[in-house]
Every structure is written in C-alpha cells, then in structure tokens.
GROMACS .gro file of N, CA and C in nm:
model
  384
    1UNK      N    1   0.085  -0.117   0.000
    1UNK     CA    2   0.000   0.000   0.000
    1UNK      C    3   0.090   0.124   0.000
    2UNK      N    4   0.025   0.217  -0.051
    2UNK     CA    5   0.126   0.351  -0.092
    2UNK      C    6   0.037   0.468   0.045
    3UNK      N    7   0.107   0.530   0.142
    3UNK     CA    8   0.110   0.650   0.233
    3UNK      C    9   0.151   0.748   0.191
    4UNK      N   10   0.085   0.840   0.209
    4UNK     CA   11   0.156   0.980   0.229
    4UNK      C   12   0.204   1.028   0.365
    5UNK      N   13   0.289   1.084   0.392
    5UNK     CA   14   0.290   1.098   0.510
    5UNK      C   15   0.346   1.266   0.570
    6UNK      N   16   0.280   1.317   0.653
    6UNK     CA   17   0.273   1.472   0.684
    6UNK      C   18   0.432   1.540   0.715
    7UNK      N   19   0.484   1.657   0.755
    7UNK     CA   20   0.582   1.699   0.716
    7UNK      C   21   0.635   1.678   0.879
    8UNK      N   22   0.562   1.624   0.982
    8UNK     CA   23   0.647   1.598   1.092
    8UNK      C   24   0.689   1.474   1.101
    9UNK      N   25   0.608   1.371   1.059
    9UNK     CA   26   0.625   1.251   1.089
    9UNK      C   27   0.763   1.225   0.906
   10UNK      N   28   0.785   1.328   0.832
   10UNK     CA   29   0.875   1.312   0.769
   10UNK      C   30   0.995   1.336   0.805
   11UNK      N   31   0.977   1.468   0.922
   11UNK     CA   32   1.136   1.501   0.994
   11UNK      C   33   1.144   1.382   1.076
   12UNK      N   34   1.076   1.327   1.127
   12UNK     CA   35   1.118   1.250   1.259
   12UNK      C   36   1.180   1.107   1.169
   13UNK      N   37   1.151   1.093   1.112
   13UNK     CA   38   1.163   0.984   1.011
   13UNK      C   39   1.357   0.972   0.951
   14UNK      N   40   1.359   1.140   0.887
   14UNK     CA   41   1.476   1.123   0.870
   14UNK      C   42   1.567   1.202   0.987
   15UNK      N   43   1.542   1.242   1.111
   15UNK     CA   44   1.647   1.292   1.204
   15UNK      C   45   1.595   1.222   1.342
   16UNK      N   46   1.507   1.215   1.421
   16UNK     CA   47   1.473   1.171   1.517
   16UNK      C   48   1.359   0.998   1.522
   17UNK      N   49   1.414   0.946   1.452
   17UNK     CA   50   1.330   0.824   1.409
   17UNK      C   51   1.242   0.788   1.549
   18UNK      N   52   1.339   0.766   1.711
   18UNK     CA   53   1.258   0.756   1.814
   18UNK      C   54   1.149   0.770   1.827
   19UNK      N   55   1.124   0.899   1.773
   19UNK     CA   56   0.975   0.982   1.794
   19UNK      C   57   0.889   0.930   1.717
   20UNK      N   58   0.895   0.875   1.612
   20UNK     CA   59   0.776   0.780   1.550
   20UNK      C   60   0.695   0.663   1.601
   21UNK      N   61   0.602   0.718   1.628
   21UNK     CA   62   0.476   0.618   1.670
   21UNK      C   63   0.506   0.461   1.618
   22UNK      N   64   0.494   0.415   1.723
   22UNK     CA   65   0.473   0.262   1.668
   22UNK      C   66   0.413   0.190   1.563
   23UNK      N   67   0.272   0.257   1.567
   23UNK     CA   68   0.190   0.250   1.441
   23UNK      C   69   0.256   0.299   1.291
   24UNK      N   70   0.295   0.421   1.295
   24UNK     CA   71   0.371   0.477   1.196
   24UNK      C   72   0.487   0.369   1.161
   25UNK      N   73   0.598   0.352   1.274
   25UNK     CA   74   0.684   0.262   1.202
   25UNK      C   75   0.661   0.123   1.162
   26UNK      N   76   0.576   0.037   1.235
   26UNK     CA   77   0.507  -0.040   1.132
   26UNK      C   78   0.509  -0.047   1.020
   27UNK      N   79   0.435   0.067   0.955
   27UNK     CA   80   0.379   0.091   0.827
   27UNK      C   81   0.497   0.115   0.742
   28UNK      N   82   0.563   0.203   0.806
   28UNK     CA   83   0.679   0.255   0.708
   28UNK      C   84   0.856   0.138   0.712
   29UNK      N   85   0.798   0.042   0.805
   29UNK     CA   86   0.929  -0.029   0.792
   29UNK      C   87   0.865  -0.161   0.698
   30UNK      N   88   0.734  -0.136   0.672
   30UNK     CA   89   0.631  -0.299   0.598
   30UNK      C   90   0.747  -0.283   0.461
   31UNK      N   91   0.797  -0.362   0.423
   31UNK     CA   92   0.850  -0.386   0.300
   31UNK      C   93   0.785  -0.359   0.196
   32UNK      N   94   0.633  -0.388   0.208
   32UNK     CA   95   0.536  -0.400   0.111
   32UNK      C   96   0.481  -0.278   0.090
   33UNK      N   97   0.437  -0.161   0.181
   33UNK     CA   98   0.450  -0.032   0.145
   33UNK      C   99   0.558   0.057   0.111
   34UNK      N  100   0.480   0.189  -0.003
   34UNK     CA  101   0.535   0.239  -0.032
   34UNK      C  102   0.504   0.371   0.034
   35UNK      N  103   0.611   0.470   0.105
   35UNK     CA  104   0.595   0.588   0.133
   35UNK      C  105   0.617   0.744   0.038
   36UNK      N  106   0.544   0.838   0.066
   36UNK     CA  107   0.502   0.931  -0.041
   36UNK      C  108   0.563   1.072   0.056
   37UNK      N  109   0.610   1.156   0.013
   37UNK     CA  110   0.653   1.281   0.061
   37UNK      C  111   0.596   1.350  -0.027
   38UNK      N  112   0.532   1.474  -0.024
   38UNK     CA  113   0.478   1.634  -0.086
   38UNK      C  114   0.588   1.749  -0.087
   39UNK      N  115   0.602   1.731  -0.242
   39UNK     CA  116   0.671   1.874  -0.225
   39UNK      C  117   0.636   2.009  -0.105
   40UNK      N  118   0.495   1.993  -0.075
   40UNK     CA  119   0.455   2.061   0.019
   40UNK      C  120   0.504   2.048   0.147
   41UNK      N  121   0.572   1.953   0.210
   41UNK     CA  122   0.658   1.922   0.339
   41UNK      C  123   0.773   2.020   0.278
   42UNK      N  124   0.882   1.998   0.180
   42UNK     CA  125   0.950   2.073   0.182
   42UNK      C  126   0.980   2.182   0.135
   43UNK      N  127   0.850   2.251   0.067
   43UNK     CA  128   0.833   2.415   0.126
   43UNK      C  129   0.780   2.430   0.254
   44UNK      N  130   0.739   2.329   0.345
   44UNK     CA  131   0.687   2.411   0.460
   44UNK      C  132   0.806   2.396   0.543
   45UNK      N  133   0.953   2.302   0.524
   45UNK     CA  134   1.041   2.303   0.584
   45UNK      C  135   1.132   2.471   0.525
   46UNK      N  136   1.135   2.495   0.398
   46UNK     CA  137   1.179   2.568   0.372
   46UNK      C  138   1.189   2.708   0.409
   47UNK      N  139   1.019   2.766   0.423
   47UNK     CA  140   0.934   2.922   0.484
   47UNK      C  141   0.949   2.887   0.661
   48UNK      N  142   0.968   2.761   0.711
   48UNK     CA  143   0.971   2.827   0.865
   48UNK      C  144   1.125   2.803   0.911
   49UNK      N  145   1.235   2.732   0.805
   49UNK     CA  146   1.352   2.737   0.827
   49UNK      C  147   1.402   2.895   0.821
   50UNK      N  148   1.329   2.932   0.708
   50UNK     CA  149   1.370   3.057   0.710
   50UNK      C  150   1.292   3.194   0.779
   51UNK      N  151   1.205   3.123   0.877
   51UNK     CA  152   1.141   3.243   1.010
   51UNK      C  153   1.221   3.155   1.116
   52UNK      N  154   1.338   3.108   1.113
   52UNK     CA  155   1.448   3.061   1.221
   52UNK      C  156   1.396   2.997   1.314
   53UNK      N  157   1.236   2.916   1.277
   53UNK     CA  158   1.197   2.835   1.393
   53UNK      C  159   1.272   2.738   1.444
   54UNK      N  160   1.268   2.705   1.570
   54UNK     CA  161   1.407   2.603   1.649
   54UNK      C  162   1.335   2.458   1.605
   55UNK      N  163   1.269   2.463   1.570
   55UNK     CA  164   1.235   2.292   1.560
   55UNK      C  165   1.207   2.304   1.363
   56UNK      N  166   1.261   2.382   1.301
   56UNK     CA  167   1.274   2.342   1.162
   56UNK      C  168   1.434   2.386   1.112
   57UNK      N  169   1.553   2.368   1.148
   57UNK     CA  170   1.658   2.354   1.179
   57UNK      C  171   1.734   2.268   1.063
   58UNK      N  172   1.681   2.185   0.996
   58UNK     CA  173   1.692   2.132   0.884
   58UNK      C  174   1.728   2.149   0.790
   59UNK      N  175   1.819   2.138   0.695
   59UNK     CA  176   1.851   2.170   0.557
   59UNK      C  177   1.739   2.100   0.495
   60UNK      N  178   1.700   2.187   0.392
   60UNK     CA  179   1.577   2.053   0.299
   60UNK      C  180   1.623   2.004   0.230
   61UNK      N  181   1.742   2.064   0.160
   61UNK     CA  182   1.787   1.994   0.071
   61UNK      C  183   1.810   1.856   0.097
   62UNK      N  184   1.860   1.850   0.207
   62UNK     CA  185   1.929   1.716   0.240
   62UNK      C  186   1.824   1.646   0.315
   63UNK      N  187   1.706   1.707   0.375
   63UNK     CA  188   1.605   1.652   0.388
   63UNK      C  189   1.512   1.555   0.241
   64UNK      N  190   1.549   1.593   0.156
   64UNK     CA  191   1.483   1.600  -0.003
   64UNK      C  192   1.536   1.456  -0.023
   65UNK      N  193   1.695   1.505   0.003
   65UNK     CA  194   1.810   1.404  -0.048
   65UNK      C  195   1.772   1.261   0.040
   66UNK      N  196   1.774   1.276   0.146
   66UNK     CA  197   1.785   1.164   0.206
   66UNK      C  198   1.622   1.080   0.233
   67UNK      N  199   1.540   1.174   0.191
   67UNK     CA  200   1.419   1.093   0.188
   67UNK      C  201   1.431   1.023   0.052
   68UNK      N  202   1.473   1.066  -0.078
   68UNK     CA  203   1.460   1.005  -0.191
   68UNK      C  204   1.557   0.849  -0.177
   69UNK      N  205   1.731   0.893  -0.119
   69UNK     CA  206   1.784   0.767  -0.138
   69UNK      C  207   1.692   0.659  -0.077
   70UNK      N  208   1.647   0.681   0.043
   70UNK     CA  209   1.554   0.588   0.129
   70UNK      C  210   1.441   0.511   0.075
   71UNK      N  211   1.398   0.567  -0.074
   71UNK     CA  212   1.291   0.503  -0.118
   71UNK      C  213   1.152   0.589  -0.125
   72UNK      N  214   1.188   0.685  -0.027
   72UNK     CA  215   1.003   0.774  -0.015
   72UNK      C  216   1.009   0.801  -0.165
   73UNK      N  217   0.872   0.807  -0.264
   73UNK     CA  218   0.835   0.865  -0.364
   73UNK      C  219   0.787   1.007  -0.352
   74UNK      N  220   0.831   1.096  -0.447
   74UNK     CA  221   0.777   1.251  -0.485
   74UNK      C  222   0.654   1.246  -0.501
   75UNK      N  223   0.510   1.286  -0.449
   75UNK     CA  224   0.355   1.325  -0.509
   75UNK      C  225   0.393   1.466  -0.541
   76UNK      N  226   0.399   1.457  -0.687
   76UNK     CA  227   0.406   1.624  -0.712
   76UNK      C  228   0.282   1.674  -0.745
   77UNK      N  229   0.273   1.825  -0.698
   77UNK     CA  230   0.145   1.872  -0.634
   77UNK      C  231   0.083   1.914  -0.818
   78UNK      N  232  -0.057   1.907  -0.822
   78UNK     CA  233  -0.087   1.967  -0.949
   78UNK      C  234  -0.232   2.035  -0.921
   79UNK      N  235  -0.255   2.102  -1.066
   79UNK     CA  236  -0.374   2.209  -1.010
   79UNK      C  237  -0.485   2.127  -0.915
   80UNK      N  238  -0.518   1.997  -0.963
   80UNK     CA  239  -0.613   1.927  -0.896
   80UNK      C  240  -0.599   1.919  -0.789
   81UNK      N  241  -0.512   1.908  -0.743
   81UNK     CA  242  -0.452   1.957  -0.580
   81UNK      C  243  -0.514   2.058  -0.525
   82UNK      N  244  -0.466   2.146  -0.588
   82UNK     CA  245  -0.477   2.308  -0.530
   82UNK      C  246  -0.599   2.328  -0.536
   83UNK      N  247  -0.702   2.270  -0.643
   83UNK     CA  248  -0.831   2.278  -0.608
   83UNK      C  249  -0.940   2.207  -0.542
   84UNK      N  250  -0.883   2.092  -0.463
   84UNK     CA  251  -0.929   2.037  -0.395
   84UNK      C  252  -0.940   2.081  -0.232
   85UNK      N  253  -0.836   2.181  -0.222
   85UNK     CA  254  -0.816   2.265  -0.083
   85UNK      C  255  -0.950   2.342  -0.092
   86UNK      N  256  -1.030   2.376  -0.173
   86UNK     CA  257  -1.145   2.470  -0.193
   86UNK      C  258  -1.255   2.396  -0.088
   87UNK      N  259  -1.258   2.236  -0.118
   87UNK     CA  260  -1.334   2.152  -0.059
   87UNK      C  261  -1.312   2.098   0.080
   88UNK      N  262  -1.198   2.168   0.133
   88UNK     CA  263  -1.183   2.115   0.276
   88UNK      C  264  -1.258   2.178   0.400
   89UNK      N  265  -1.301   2.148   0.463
   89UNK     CA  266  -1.396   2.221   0.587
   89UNK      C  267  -1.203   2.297   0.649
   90UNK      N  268  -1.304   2.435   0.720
   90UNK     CA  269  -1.148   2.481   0.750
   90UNK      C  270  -1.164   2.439   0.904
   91UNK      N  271  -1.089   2.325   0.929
   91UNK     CA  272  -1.069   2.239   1.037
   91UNK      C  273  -0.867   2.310   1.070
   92UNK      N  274  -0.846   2.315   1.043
   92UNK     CA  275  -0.713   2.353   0.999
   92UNK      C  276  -0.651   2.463   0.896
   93UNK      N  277  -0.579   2.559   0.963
   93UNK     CA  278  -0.551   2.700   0.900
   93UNK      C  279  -0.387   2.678   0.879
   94UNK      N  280  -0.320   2.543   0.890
   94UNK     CA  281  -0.188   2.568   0.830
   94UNK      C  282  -0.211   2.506   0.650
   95UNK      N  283  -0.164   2.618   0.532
   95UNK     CA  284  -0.186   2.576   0.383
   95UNK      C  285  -0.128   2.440   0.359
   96UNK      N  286  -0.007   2.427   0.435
   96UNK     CA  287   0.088   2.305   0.413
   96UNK      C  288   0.009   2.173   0.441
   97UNK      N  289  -0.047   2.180   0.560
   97UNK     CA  290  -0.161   2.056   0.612
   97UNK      C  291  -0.252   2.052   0.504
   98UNK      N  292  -0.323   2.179   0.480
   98UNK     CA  293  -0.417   2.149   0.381
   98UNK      C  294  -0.381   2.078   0.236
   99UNK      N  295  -0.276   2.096   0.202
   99UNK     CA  296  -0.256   2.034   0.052
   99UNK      C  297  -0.205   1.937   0.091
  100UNK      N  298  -0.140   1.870   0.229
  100UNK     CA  299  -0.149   1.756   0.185
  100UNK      C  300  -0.289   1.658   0.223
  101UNK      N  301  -0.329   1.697   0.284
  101UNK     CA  302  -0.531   1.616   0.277
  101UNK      C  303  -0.552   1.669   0.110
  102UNK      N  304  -0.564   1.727   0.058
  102UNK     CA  305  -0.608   1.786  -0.008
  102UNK      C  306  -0.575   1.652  -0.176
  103UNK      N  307  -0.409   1.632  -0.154
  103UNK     CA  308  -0.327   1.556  -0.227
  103UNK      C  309  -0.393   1.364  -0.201
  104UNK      N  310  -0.362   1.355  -0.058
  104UNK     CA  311  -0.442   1.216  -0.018
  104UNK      C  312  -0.594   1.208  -0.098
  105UNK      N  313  -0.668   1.298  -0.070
  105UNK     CA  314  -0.797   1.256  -0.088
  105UNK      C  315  -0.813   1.248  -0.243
  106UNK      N  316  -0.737   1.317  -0.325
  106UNK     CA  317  -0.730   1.341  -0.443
  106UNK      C  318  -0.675   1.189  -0.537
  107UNK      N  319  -0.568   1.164  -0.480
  107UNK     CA  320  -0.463   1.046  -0.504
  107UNK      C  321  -0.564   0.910  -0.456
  108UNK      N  322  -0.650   0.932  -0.343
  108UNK     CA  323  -0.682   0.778  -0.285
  108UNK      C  324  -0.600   0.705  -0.196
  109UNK      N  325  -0.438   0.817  -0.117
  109UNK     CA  326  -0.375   0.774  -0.060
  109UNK      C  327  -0.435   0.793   0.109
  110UNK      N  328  -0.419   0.690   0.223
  110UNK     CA  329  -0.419   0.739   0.311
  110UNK      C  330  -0.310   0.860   0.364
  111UNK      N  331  -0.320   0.929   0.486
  111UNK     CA  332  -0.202   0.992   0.490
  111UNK      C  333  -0.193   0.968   0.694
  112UNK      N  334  -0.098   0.968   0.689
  112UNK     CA  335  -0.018   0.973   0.780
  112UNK      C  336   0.011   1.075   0.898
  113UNK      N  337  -0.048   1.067   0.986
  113UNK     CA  338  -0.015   1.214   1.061
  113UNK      C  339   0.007   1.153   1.216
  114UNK      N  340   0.064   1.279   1.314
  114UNK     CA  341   0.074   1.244   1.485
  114UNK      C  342  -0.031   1.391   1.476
  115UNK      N  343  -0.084   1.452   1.418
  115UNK     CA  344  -0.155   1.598   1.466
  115UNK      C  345  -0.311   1.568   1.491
  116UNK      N  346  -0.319   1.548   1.534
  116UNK     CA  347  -0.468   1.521   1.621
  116UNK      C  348  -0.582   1.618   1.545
  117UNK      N  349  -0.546   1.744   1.520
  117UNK     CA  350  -0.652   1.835   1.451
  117UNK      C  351  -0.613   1.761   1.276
  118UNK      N  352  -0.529   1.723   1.233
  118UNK     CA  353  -0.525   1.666   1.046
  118UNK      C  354  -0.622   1.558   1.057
  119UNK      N  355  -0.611   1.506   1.141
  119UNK     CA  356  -0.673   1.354   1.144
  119UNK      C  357  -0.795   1.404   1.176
  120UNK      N  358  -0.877   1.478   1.191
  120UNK     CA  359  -1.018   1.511   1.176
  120UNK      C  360  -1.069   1.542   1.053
  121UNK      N  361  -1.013   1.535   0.942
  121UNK     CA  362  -1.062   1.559   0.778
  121UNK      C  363  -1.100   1.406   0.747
  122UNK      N  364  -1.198   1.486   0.648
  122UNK     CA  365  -1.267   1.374   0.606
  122UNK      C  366  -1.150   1.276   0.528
  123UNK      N  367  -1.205   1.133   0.446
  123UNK     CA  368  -1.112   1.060   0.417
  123UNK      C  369  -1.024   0.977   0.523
  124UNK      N  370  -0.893   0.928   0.440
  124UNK     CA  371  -0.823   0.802   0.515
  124UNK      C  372  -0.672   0.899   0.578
  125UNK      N  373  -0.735   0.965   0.648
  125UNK     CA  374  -0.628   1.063   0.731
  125UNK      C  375  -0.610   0.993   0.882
  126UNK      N  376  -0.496   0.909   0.918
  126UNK     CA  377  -0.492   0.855   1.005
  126UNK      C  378  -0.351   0.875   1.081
  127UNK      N  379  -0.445   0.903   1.197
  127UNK     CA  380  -0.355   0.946   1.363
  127UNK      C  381  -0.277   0.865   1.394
  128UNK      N  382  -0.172   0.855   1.395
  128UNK     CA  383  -0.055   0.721   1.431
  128UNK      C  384   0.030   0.783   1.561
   0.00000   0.00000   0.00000
C-alpha cells in the first residue's frame, strides 16, 4: 500500500526516528509499502527554516536528499490539488496541512499524521 505521510512525521523519520509512533513505524518499515513525501513538506520546511523556527533547523535539501535515497516517492502537487483545498472544511488554517489532505484525498492515498486536529478531515487521514 502507498502513504503519504505529513511533514512531521517526515522530519522524525529522517532525524529523530525515536519519535515515530509505533503505528507509523510499522507501516513505514512494511517492505510492502510504499511511502510518499509532498513537495509541500519541503516548502513548509523551507518558509519556517527561514522564520528561524528552532524545531525546523533542517537543511531541505538534504532533507529532499535523504528521503529520496531511502525510497520515499515525490507526489508532485498539481492544479487538482490546489483545487481540492477549496473543498476542505477549515478544520485547519496551516496551507501546508491542507494540501497535503487535499493531495491524499485526491490520489486515494491514506495519509499519515501524529496531529490530532489533520486527522479530523474527512477521508483516510490517520492518527498514528
């Protein structure tokens, strides 16, 4: 099965693996799935690296880099995307969260989250 998975549970993944939910690593160590990153994780690593937030500290590049050698696949974002954010109840006011529900529901992918408010959208948005 193919995941998407949200832009925290992507840092923790490649710098603090600990922090991943049990459930989460499950999924993402199953041989048989495939994991999905959004260009949208790494512009949202990019705009709060650069408002010097302490917990986005990250190069993306090498965030980019090291999710690709690992196997995660690119969902690159397209207009259908962007217009599917039109249809989301505003449960959530970060844009970055929104496109990626926005991308899942579009794709048919579940997605992946630890944020308690993502995992209230409609679809296969699941709290790990």
């Amino acid at each position: 099965m193919k995941f998407l998975l949200d832009t925290q549970l992507l840092l923790w993944a490649a710098y603090v693996p600990e922090r991943i939910p049990e459930t989460a690593r499950a999924l993402i160590e199953d041989i048989r799935n495939e994991m999905a990153f959004s260009p949208a994780s790494i512009w949202e690593v990019v705009i709060k690296r650069g408002l010097n937030r302490p917990d986005f500290t990250i190069d993306p590049r090498r965030l980019r880099r090291g999710l690709i050698d690992n196997g995660y696949i690119e969902l690159p974002i397209t207009s259908e995307h962007a217009l599917a954010v039109s249809n989301l109840p505003p449960l959530h006011k970060d844009p970055f969260d929104r496109m990626l529900v926005a991308q899942a529901l579009t794709e048919g992918l579940p997605l992946l989250t630890a944020d308690a408010t993502l995992a209230e959208y409609p679809g296969d948005v699941r709290l790990v």
